Amino acid sequence: MEQHLYEPVHEEFRDLCRRFLTREAVPHHDRWEADGIVDREVWRKAGAAGLLGMDVDPEYGGGGQQDFRFNAVLDEEIVAAGCSGLGFGLHNDVAAPYLTDLTTDDQRKRWLPGFCSGDLVTAIAMSEPGAGSDLAGVRTSAVRDGNSYVLNGQKTFITNGEMADLVVVVVRTSDQGAHGVSLVAVETGAPGFSRGRRLAKVGLKANDTAELFFDDCRVPAENLIGTENHGFYHLMGNLPRERLSIAVAAVAAAEKLLAVTLEYARSREAFGRPIGKFQHNRFLLAELDTEVTIARTFVNHCVAEFNAGRLSVTDAAKAKWWTTELQNKVADRCVQLHGGYGFMLEYPVAKAWLDGRVQTIYGGTTEIMKEIIGRGLGL
Amino acid sequence: MEQHLYEPVHEEFRDLCRRFLTREAVPHHDRWEADGIVDREVWRKAGAAGLLGMDVDPEYGGGGQQDFRFNAVLDEEIVAAGCSGLGFGLHNDVAAPYLTDLTTDDQRKRWLPGFCSGDLVTAIAMSEPGAGSDLAGVRTSAVRDGNSYVLNGQKTFITNGEMADLVVVVVRTSDQGAHGVSLVAVETGAPGFSRGRRLAKVGLKANDTAELFFDDCRVPAENLIGTENHGFYHLMGNLPRERLSIAVAAVAAAEKLLAVTLEYARSREAFGRPIGKFQHNRFLLAELDTEVTIARTFVNHCVAEFNAGRLSVTDAAKAKWWTTELQNKVADRCVQLHGGYGFMLEYPVAKAWLDGRVQTIYGGTTEIMKEIIGRGLGL
Amino acid sequence: MEQHLYEPVHEEFRDLCRRFLTREAVPHHDRWEADGIVDREVWRKAGAAGLLGMDVDPEYGGGGQQDFRFNAVLDEEIVAAGCSGLGFGLHNDVAAPYLTDLTTDDQRKRWLPGFCSGDLVTAIAMSEPGAGSDLAGVRTSAVRDGNSYVLNGQKTFITNGEMADLVVVVVRTSDQGAHGVSLVAVETGAPGFSRGRRLAKVGLKANDTAELFFDDCRVPAENLIGTENHGFYHLMGNLPRERLSIAVAAVAAAEKLLAVTLEYARSREAFGRPIGKFQHNRFLLAELDTEVTIARTFVNHCVAEFNAGRLSVTDAAKAKWWTTELQNKVADRCVQLHGGYGFMLEYPVAKAWLDGRVQTIYGGTTEIMKEIIGRGLGL
Amino acid sequence: MEQHLYEPVHEEFRDLCRRFLTREAVPHHDRWEADGIVDREVWRKAGAAGLLGMDVDPEYGGGGQQDFRFNAVLDEEIVAAGCSGLGFGLHNDVAAPYLTDLTTDDQRKRWLPGFCSGDLVTAIAMSEPGAGSDLAGVRTSAVRDGNSYVLNGQKTFITNGEMADLVVVVVRTSDQGAHGVSLVAVETGAPGFSRGRRLAKVGLKANDTAELFFDDCRVPAENLIGTENHGFYHLMGNLPRERLSIAVAAVAAAEKLLAVTLEYARSREAFGRPIGKFQHNRFLLAELDTEVTIARTFVNHCVAEFNAGRLSVTDAAKAKWWTTELQNKVADRCVQLHGGYGFMLEYPVAKAWLDGRVQTIYGGTTEIMKEIIGRGLGL
Ligand SMILES: Cc1cc2nc3c(=O)[nH]c(=O)nc-3n(C[C@H](O)[C@H](O)[C@H](O)COP(=O)(O)OP(=O)(O)OC[C@H]3O[C@@H](n4cnc5c(N)ncnc54)[C@H](O)[C@@H]3O)c2cc1C
Ligand SMILES: Cc1cc2nc3c(=O)[nH]c(=O)nc-3n(C[C@H](O)[C@H](O)[C@H](O)COP(=O)(O)OP(=O)(O)OC[C@H]3O[C@@H](n4cnc5c(N)ncnc54)[C@H](O)[C@@H]3O)c2cc1C
Ligand SMILES: Cc1cc2nc3c(=O)[nH]c(=O)nc-3n(C[C@H](O)[C@H](O)[C@H](O)COP(=O)(O)OP(=O)(O)OC[C@H]3O[C@@H](n4cnc5c(N)ncnc54)[C@H](O)[C@@H]3O)c2cc1C
Ligand SMILES: Cc1cc2nc3c(=O)[nH]c(=O)nc-3n(C[C@H](O)[C@H](O)[C@H](O)COP(=O)(O)OP(=O)(O)OC[C@H]3O[C@@H](n4cnc5c(N)ncnc54)[C@H](O)[C@@H]3O)c2cc1C
């Protein structure tokens, strides 16, 4: 079904992404999975290729395109290439707006050139062992001490956590619940900042999800991002973009799973005919194809609305939960259609099933999305 | 979520429809349900108001708008008003193209003025007791005899069947399976044409679904619509429009059910608070709201693509099954949310549940839609 | 699959039930549906045949069998015969224990002979317009005045409400929430007791569900059933039996729907073969057959446990929601398998779909069942 | 809910199993997972403890109990202990009957003592790269040559494949489709018999699933098991027992997942209260608890029927697909309830989700089960 979202310039960028991934990521990804982390170098290569900071001001080396479609294209291609270790989406889609919209001129000058060149990998650390869904419950504290903030506490499940040169840390600067949260940038080398174990995960094996520790960790006061005690609202303002990013990846993942499985269902034979020809399977694939088409139509509409500044918190929540639940359903059904092969790690369908499972969890769980939508309905 | 399909001119037409229904249909609908049929007069009033033949050439009294959005608006408003007895959708969305696109000049002059004025109510008779899903299996025969066709056979489940002045009858003119099917117009008064029982249905109580009998029924040869033995292809060409029409009504029905139930869930109390505030119900309503938003986005995209001549048979099939299954799910969940009241006929939610059940059945069942989509996938 | 619950004596009773229904109910049921109520006489005939009060002491004319399997057999046969107008289940399974276990000798003498002969039809009135799920919220009051109780308030959705000679009314006798509820028997002719409209329902058309009004309604103090202010606990004690009764009917309904639809799927042809041979339908029927078998196994286990005095409130809640949700799923899928015929009232599948919809609502909604189970899990 | 299947003697055996696993398997399982295979020694220890061949004649060192409840107890305890690497279920439940019921006296004497002592680990090799669901399509051939069979072909996905001392290989001995299949025992050391890669799987990491190759592999003719060309019927006769075994494990896995997650949901807090107290989660857990109770009731009934010789092929198919689909649903929901922790390998819920996914695939896929049931319905 024709969609009319992307224009030729985006398709050119897609080509660029695809060539980059084929050359710089795909051949190394198995090794990265074994290592549990990607090569540091691939970030710099991505920067050089123009894949980091597409919407950052050209004065800092960014692409200067206020158009989320470029982000979406890169997210889609990373998924299509199966390069789930690359945390570019976190960097471009999630971290970027904090660094571009909430920062001072000075901060921008310090951070954005590295952000765009790949010299400064970013992470954003909200979740703690005791506070995931309940963001307002974070306990990592930052206390002003002269010209510094002194941080104490722990973060967990941080994407790019081990490699990140700059982590936007959500801290408590006052005990006023949601009104006492701030964002502070912690850079590699800050005294009292250490990283814990690389976490052993079900999927996303090449991504360095990590624990972070702050033990009287001292950072300059000018590392505050945005307004003190307004961190919660800064987060709220940016979460729709994060959720849209996840939704875009979810639809791309579902499309790829479906394509791979259609191919399999057309060629694998049982009882003398392609397994896709059995009506149960034909109907199942028709059902998945329908829902993927619908998801694609919806997420594209969301991207267009986001670009127009109209994507509400509720809309983003709808896109996030529905597409990621669909992704998981598609993955599960596609594993089943592969029979025993679906249980073998070497099959892309197995890896996609593993990688995808977290999508309904991070960035706000399905349950939290429904809370948000329900409240929007006045319930 | 903003949708951008309709323009001011459509919203004006919506107002017109709404006022018409409030005045001419809503006050009578209960009586029509008891009667099992609407007043003949409401058709002429609709014609006068410009609600019939919006895309028929103005030379015949039509609206002259080659824009399915007008059809969609009327379909939506009929659903919103709960006037399920009005078979205008069948007339405007389903029958119209047969009479405008496949007819001779002469036929258009005979039929279209009445079509637009409401003097000529139409029906389309495909299904037979022995052939519903399997259209190519129709057995009602039409044999050329001099300047006439002589029809023998039976049709069933024909919407507007009792009231229709002109029925487009799908007949067998040769024994070549799908290649031997033709369309013949049978008008009231044709010798050998009679109507059977008005069928007692689960819902759509005010619509005259009927059986039709052809017993050596003789019609002039010039009542052939389109090309002899090409009837199956004529049908295939027009089914996407029929299915889109059903999908539009499905989304409107789901939207209305949700609105009514949200209202109920906000005001009905149990255990000291609105039942919509219980998290299970809040999540359920959030889920339904999400899926209805997604369905709305998709069906609007389909309408736009249809207008642009790009809605494929497969796309229409996707829209048809998914939105009607959603409608049924929404209806069922909304009945449940009404508790005992959901089982009482006087509650709109009960009526909507009853009326809606047939949507996954007529116009091609969900199963047939999946067959079509599956074949489109090469399975 | 063999089940081993019923013994020859129950199968003999089944025969008796079946013959009774075939003779005394089936031939009249269509008329009863049109009337909205069954003939008063059928109750007396049932009494004479031994179908009322199977577990009431023989001294009052009962069967004297402390064995719920007899109740279950009758419930199953009523469902199998499609005689949904007969409120015997309410009488035997729901009302009986209040009259046998909580009553004084005197009360038993007054009421049980009529209960068993069919001269005294019973109902139980818990629900009010403002309190359905939230039983502890009933507001109908009973104030002690000398040797009488004076009742004020309204009940709604009362099964057998119009015909009942004795209604066990749940009243408020103190304002202590759940601790201020009592049960009072109100008999036909009590001053200030009147019945409202016979409610127009989606299904169960032959059953007289009604509103009841108490307007300074005066009943003798000896009409108190059980202990004053202990009504809530009396209800809690008996609800498992009510829910088991509903579950038994649900499984019987699902079995019948499946049998009817299997028959249909084997004989109805499309595209040259029985529709049940299409793999999608074959799988669907296999799935339904599996779940019905499982439900049967479970409900039989519950009946055996109930007989042994071991069926917990939680177990009954599980049986109630799961089997009734299954019944609705089976009904919905079977309607779909009937194509257009599934929407025609004359088809048993349509009627079963309509009758069954209330099963997840009355006797405690699915949601309330999950609350109960959830609390049992310490959540 | 009380179940009444097991008697004290089974509970004693359960204690034995539990102590054995705690001592001999649990402490080593992580290492076994890293190794991709369990220690050879644990089999001998299990034999010594009486956990192998519980229903084998004592004359060969077996337990002599013709009672599948002992098998079920061991299966349950292995699941409860999380020791998915132990292929005892395959040995005791699946392979045993081939060796006890179809063998000659001589064969029994050769194989059963080792079978019971753990010196002879078994596997059964049906699946081939080109024939999984379609067992009648196996191509591995066995040609009689003098006093030997000469095997050529390949098997894949063979549980215990690497460790097995004796593999029951399904071979083609004639080209008559299902009528040309035989069973031949291939022992370690047979010339031309080799093993391929240990397959990298999504779960069951400690089990040595392997490929087997037969390259002019020569085995004595007396290694034929059962009747030549009757292999397909031998398999059909034993598959219900295999499927029952899988169903028993599925229910045990679901019970364990639920217990672990209930514990988690009671203690993990968000927004100031245990996450299990949020109604959505409470209802979800109530739903899962209901279905697990129902599954337990059903599988126990199946075990009792199996012991009585009454479990039909259809019944076993019902138990297999329904309980394994339930297991997967429970696992998926429990992962979600764990939030980010559900994606961490160190959490048992994650491992259970991974291990369980294959249950709807091996032993006959869900789809094949539905085929079997559907055919049993005459469809
Ligand atoms: C691979 C991975 C990468 C991640 N990357 C990052 C990152 O880069 N930065 C970062 O800050 N975090 C990251 N996270 C953390 C992630 O955002 C959290 O795991 C997620 O928000 C859930 O929090 P939790 O794990 O504490 O679960 P909890 O909040 O403990 O939730 C447990 C369960 O309770 C449910 N629940 C919670 N509240 C409610 C409610 N009110 N009603 C109903 N149900 C409720 C949840 O939906 C969930 O099912 C990552 C996690 C993973 C696994
Ligand atoms: C209220 C109402 C109004 C209607 N209005 C009209 C009208 O105006 N004009 C008109 O011509 N018809 C009309 N119909 C008829 C309607 O289009 C048919 O009922 C519908 O197409 C299904 O045909 P059937 O009832 O013969 O079912 P069948 O074709 O007998 O189908 C029975 C079941 O088998 C399934 N099935 C059939 N083939 C397959 C397959 N290959 N694979 C899997 N499953 C399959 C179906 O999905 C269905 O579940 C109306 C019907 C109703 C109820
Ligand atoms: C045909 C029929 C026969 C009946 N017969 C009898 C009878 O003989 N005697 C009698 O006393 N009653 C009878 N009833 C009434 C029946 O028991 C009630 O309708 C039922 O208990 C639900 O109450 P309600 O209708 O007030 O719904 P409500 O209690 O208003 O519930 C509305 C919705 O809110 C949900 N809800 C309520 N509380 C919660 C919660 N805490 N969490 C989440 N969701 C919640 C419900 O599940 C439902 O979906 C009958 C009803 C019908 C329709
Ligand atoms: C961990 C593991 C352990 C195993 N252990 C053993 C073992 O010890 N011994 C052994 O012999 N085998 C074993 N197997 C193999 C297993 O039994 C097969 O994988 C399984 O039977 C499916 O076969 P397949 O993989 O070839 O899938 P296929 O048969 O190719 O099936 C692919 C898909 O098509 C579907 N399909 C097939 N036919 C139909 C149909 N008619 N209608 C609709 N859908 C259909 C299937 O359901 C599946 O979804 C094991 C597999 C695994 C993963």
PDB file of C-alpha atoms in Angstrom, chain A residues 154-296:
ATOM      1  CA  GLN A 154      22.876   3.919  41.230  1.00  0.00           C
ATOM      2  CA  LYS A 155      21.327   3.538  37.808  1.00  0.00           C
ATOM      3  CA  THR A 156      20.610   0.314  35.986  1.00  0.00           C
ATOM      4  CA  PHE A 157      19.737  -1.024  32.539  1.00  0.00           C
ATOM      5  CA  ILE A 158      21.499   1.899  30.829  1.00  0.00           C
ATOM      6  CA  THR A 159      21.763   1.512  27.055  1.00  0.00           C
ATOM      7  CA  ASN A 160      25.256   2.472  25.800  1.00  0.00           C
ATOM      8  CA  GLY A 161      26.057   2.545  29.486  1.00  0.00           C
ATOM      9  CA  GLU A 162      29.582   1.234  29.250  1.00  0.00           C
ATOM     10  CA  MET A 163      30.709   3.148  26.216  1.00  0.00           C
ATOM     11  CA  ALA A 164      28.962   6.421  26.848  1.00  0.00           C
ATOM     12  CA  ASP A 165      31.214   9.461  27.172  1.00  0.00           C
ATOM     13  CA  LEU A 166      28.364  11.564  28.439  1.00  0.00           C
ATOM     14  CA  VAL A 167      25.441  10.301  30.451  1.00  0.00           C
ATOM     15  CA  VAL A 168      22.379  12.446  31.055  1.00  0.00           C
ATOM     16  CA  VAL A 169      21.590  11.381  34.602  1.00  0.00           C
ATOM     17  CA  VAL A 170      18.195  11.902  36.149  1.00  0.00           C
ATOM     18  CA  VAL A 171      18.817  12.963  39.726  1.00  0.00           C
ATOM     19  CA  ARG A 172      16.916  14.119  42.731  1.00  0.00           C
ATOM     20  CA  THR A 173      17.806  17.682  43.679  1.00  0.00           C
ATOM     21  CA  SER A 174      14.970  18.203  46.108  1.00  0.00           C
ATOM     22  CA  ASP A 175      12.573  15.946  47.934  1.00  0.00           C
ATOM     23  CA  GLN A 176       9.464  17.334  46.218  1.00  0.00           C
ATOM     24  CA  GLY A 177       8.649  14.127  44.288  1.00  0.00           C
ATOM     25  CA  ALA A 178       8.202  14.930  40.608  1.00  0.00           C
ATOM     26  CA  HIS A 179       9.054  18.562  41.341  1.00  0.00           C
ATOM     27  CA  GLY A 180      12.503  17.781  42.623  1.00  0.00           C
ATOM     28  CA  VAL A 181      14.090  16.022  39.697  1.00  0.00           C
ATOM     29  CA  SER A 182      16.922  17.416  37.572  1.00  0.00           C
ATOM     30  CA  LEU A 183      19.128  16.351  34.691  1.00  0.00           C
ATOM     31  CA  VAL A 184      22.875  16.382  35.092  1.00  0.00           C
ATOM     32  CA  ALA A 185      25.484  15.389  32.519  1.00  0.00           C
ATOM     33  CA  VAL A 186      28.127  13.036  33.853  1.00  0.00           C
ATOM     34  CA  GLU A 187      31.148  12.521  31.683  1.00  0.00           C
ATOM     35  CA  THR A 188      33.652   9.712  31.571  1.00  0.00           C
ATOM     36  CA  GLY A 189      36.357  10.351  34.086  1.00  0.00           C
ATOM     37  CA  ALA A 190      34.204  12.223  36.554  1.00  0.00           C
ATOM     38  CA  PRO A 191      35.528  11.305  40.000  1.00  0.00           C
ATOM     39  CA  GLY A 192      33.290   8.827  41.792  1.00  0.00           C
ATOM     40  CA  PHE A 193      31.613   7.654  38.588  1.00  0.00           C
ATOM     41  CA  SER A 194      31.984   3.964  37.839  1.00  0.00           C
ATOM     42  CA  ARG A 195      30.269   1.359  35.744  1.00  0.00           C
ATOM     43  CA  GLY A 196      29.095  -2.018  36.936  1.00  0.00           C
ATOM     44  CA  ARG A 197      28.640  -5.258  35.172  1.00  0.00           C
ATOM     45  CA  ARG A 198      27.667  -5.512  31.573  1.00  0.00           C
ATOM     46  CA  LEU A 199      24.275  -7.148  31.997  1.00  0.00           C
ATOM     47  CA  ALA A 200      23.605 -10.562  30.459  1.00  0.00           C
ATOM     48  CA  LYS A 201      20.460 -10.111  28.462  1.00  0.00           C
ATOM     49  CA  VAL A 202      17.964 -12.224  26.565  1.00  0.00           C
ATOM     50  CA  GLY A 203      18.677 -10.275  23.380  1.00  0.00           C
ATOM     51  CA  LEU A 204      20.361  -7.111  22.123  1.00  0.00           C
ATOM     52  CA  LYS A 205      23.556  -8.980  22.871  1.00  0.00           C
ATOM     53  CA  ALA A 206      25.874  -6.496  21.178  1.00  0.00           C
ATOM     54  CA  ASN A 207      24.552  -3.539  23.127  1.00  0.00           C
ATOM     55  CA  ASP A 208      26.303  -2.589  26.322  1.00  0.00           C
ATOM     56  CA  THR A 209      23.445  -2.242  28.764  1.00  0.00           C
ATOM     57  CA  ALA A 210      25.065  -1.444  32.092  1.00  0.00           C
ATOM     58  CA  GLU A 211      24.754  -0.411  35.678  1.00  0.00           C
ATOM     59  CA  LEU A 212      26.213   2.941  36.689  1.00  0.00           C
ATOM     60  CA  PHE A 213      27.392   3.937  40.144  1.00  0.00           C
ATOM     61  CA  PHE A 214      27.782   7.400  41.593  1.00  0.00           C
ATOM     62  CA  ASP A 215      29.761   7.495  44.761  1.00  0.00           C
ATOM     63  CA  ASP A 216      30.276  11.110  45.802  1.00  0.00           C
ATOM     64  CA  CYS A 217      30.626  11.707  42.129  1.00  0.00           C
ATOM     65  CA  ARG A 218      31.498  15.341  41.499  1.00  0.00           C
ATOM     66  CA  VAL A 219      30.603  17.181  38.290  1.00  0.00           C
ATOM     67  CA  PRO A 220      30.759  20.899  37.559  1.00  0.00           C
ATOM     68  CA  ALA A 221      27.528  22.802  38.208  1.00  0.00           C
ATOM     69  CA  GLU A 222      27.464  23.813  34.562  1.00  0.00           C
ATOM     70  CA  ASN A 223      26.689  20.199  33.751  1.00  0.00           C
ATOM     71  CA  LEU A 224      23.109  20.818  34.784  1.00  0.00           C
ATOM     72  CA  ILE A 225      20.876  20.340  31.744  1.00  0.00           C
ATOM     73  CA  GLY A 226      17.778  22.497  31.621  1.00  0.00           C
ATOM     74  CA  THR A 227      16.290  23.977  34.731  1.00  0.00           C
ATOM     75  CA  GLU A 228      16.933  22.646  38.214  1.00  0.00           C
ATOM     76  CA  ASN A 229      13.971  20.708  39.595  1.00  0.00           C
ATOM     77  CA  HIS A 230      12.261  20.778  36.203  1.00  0.00           C
ATOM     78  CA  GLY A 231      13.824  17.535  35.034  1.00  0.00           C
ATOM     79  CA  PHE A 232      10.594  15.616  35.223  1.00  0.00           C
ATOM     80  CA  TYR A 233       8.926  18.008  32.820  1.00  0.00           C
ATOM     81  CA  HIS A 234      11.921  17.963  30.519  1.00  0.00           C
ATOM     82  CA  LEU A 235      11.568  14.187  30.431  1.00  0.00           C
ATOM     83  CA  MET A 236       7.834  14.317  29.815  1.00  0.00           C
ATOM     84  CA  GLY A 237       8.410  16.684  26.939  1.00  0.00           C
ATOM     85  CA  ASN A 238      10.857  14.357  25.266  1.00  0.00           C
ATOM     86  CA  LEU A 239       9.329  10.969  25.936  1.00  0.00           C
ATOM     87  CA  PRO A 240       6.968  11.115  22.931  1.00  0.00           C
ATOM     88  CA  ARG A 241       9.993  11.361  20.655  1.00  0.00           C
ATOM     89  CA  GLU A 242      11.594   8.379  22.399  1.00  0.00           C
ATOM     90  CA  ARG A 243       8.396   6.385  22.053  1.00  0.00           C
ATOM     91  CA  LEU A 244       7.949   7.292  18.436  1.00  0.00           C
ATOM     92  CA  SER A 245      11.490   6.097  17.832  1.00  0.00           C
ATOM     93  CA  ILE A 246      10.693   2.750  19.455  1.00  0.00           C
ATOM     94  CA  ALA A 247       7.480   2.475  17.450  1.00  0.00           C
ATOM     95  CA  VAL A 248       9.317   3.129  14.204  1.00  0.00           C
ATOM     96  CA  ALA A 249      11.769   0.375  15.043  1.00  0.00           C
ATOM     97  CA  ALA A 250       8.916  -1.930  16.017  1.00  0.00           C
ATOM     98  CA  VAL A 251       7.197  -1.561  12.666  1.00  0.00           C
ATOM     99  CA  ALA A 252      10.448  -2.048  10.806  1.00  0.00           C
ATOM    100  CA  ALA A 253      11.139  -5.168  12.836  1.00  0.00           C
ATOM    101  CA  ALA A 254       7.682  -6.551  12.151  1.00  0.00           C
ATOM    102  CA  GLU A 255       8.057  -5.872   8.457  1.00  0.00           C
ATOM    103  CA  LYS A 256      11.358  -7.645   8.347  1.00  0.00           C
ATOM    104  CA  LEU A 257      10.140 -10.632  10.313  1.00  0.00           C
ATOM    105  CA  LEU A 258       7.199 -10.928   7.987  1.00  0.00           C
ATOM    106  CA  ALA A 259       9.317 -10.675   4.858  1.00  0.00           C
ATOM    107  CA  VAL A 260      11.753 -13.304   6.090  1.00  0.00           C
ATOM    108  CA  THR A 261       8.962 -15.612   7.150  1.00  0.00           C
ATOM    109  CA  LEU A 262       6.969 -15.193   3.949  1.00  0.00           C
ATOM    110  CA  GLU A 263      10.066 -16.198   2.079  1.00  0.00           C
ATOM    111  CA  TYR A 264      10.436 -19.215   4.360  1.00  0.00           C
ATOM    112  CA  ALA A 265       6.773 -20.155   4.114  1.00  0.00           C
ATOM    113  CA  ARG A 266       6.932 -20.085   0.344  1.00  0.00           C
ATOM    114  CA  SER A 267       9.950 -22.349   0.115  1.00  0.00           C
ATOM    115  CA  ARG A 268       9.817 -24.729   3.093  1.00  0.00           C
ATOM    116  CA  GLU A 269       7.766 -27.764   2.233  1.00  0.00           C
ATOM    117  CA  ALA A 270       5.850 -30.274   4.332  1.00  0.00           C
ATOM    118  CA  PHE A 271       3.403 -32.908   3.166  1.00  0.00           C
ATOM    119  CA  GLY A 272       4.349 -32.042  -0.380  1.00  0.00           C
ATOM    120  CA  ARG A 273       3.637 -28.354  -0.414  1.00  0.00           C
ATOM    121  CA  PRO A 274       4.940 -25.027   0.811  1.00  0.00           C
ATOM    122  CA  ILE A 275       3.900 -24.612   4.422  1.00  0.00           C
ATOM    123  CA  GLY A 276       2.518 -21.156   3.598  1.00  0.00           C
ATOM    124  CA  LYS A 277      -0.060 -22.808   1.378  1.00  0.00           C
ATOM    125  CA  PHE A 278      -1.750 -24.519   4.302  1.00  0.00           C
ATOM    126  CA  GLN A 279      -4.786 -22.370   4.921  1.00  0.00           C
ATOM    127  CA  HIS A 280      -4.101 -21.878   8.595  1.00  0.00           C
ATOM    128  CA  ASN A 281      -0.697 -20.452   7.782  1.00  0.00           C
ATOM    129  CA  ARG A 282      -1.971 -18.481   4.805  1.00  0.00           C
ATOM    130  CA  PHE A 283      -4.600 -16.869   7.019  1.00  0.00           C
ATOM    131  CA  LEU A 284      -2.101 -16.211   9.753  1.00  0.00           C
ATOM    132  CA  LEU A 285       0.277 -14.513   7.358  1.00  0.00           C
ATOM    133  CA  ALA A 286      -2.614 -12.550   5.870  1.00  0.00           C
ATOM    134  CA  GLU A 287      -3.526 -11.429   9.364  1.00  0.00           C
ATOM    135  CA  LEU A 288       0.011 -10.391  10.216  1.00  0.00           C
ATOM    136  CA  ASP A 289       0.415  -8.659   6.873  1.00  0.00           C
ATOM    137  CA  THR A 290      -2.778  -6.717   7.506  1.00  0.00           C
ATOM    138  CA  GLU A 291      -1.711  -5.603  10.929  1.00  0.00           C
ATOM    139  CA  VAL A 292       1.759  -4.671   9.783  1.00  0.00           C
ATOM    140  CA  THR A 293       0.277  -2.574   6.966  1.00  0.00           C
ATOM    141  CA  ILE A 294      -1.994  -0.865   9.448  1.00  0.00           C
ATOM    142  CA  ALA A 295       0.864  -0.278  11.870  1.00  0.00           C
ATOM    143  CA  ARG A 296       2.977   1.160   9.089  1.00  0.00           C
TER     144      ARG A 296
END
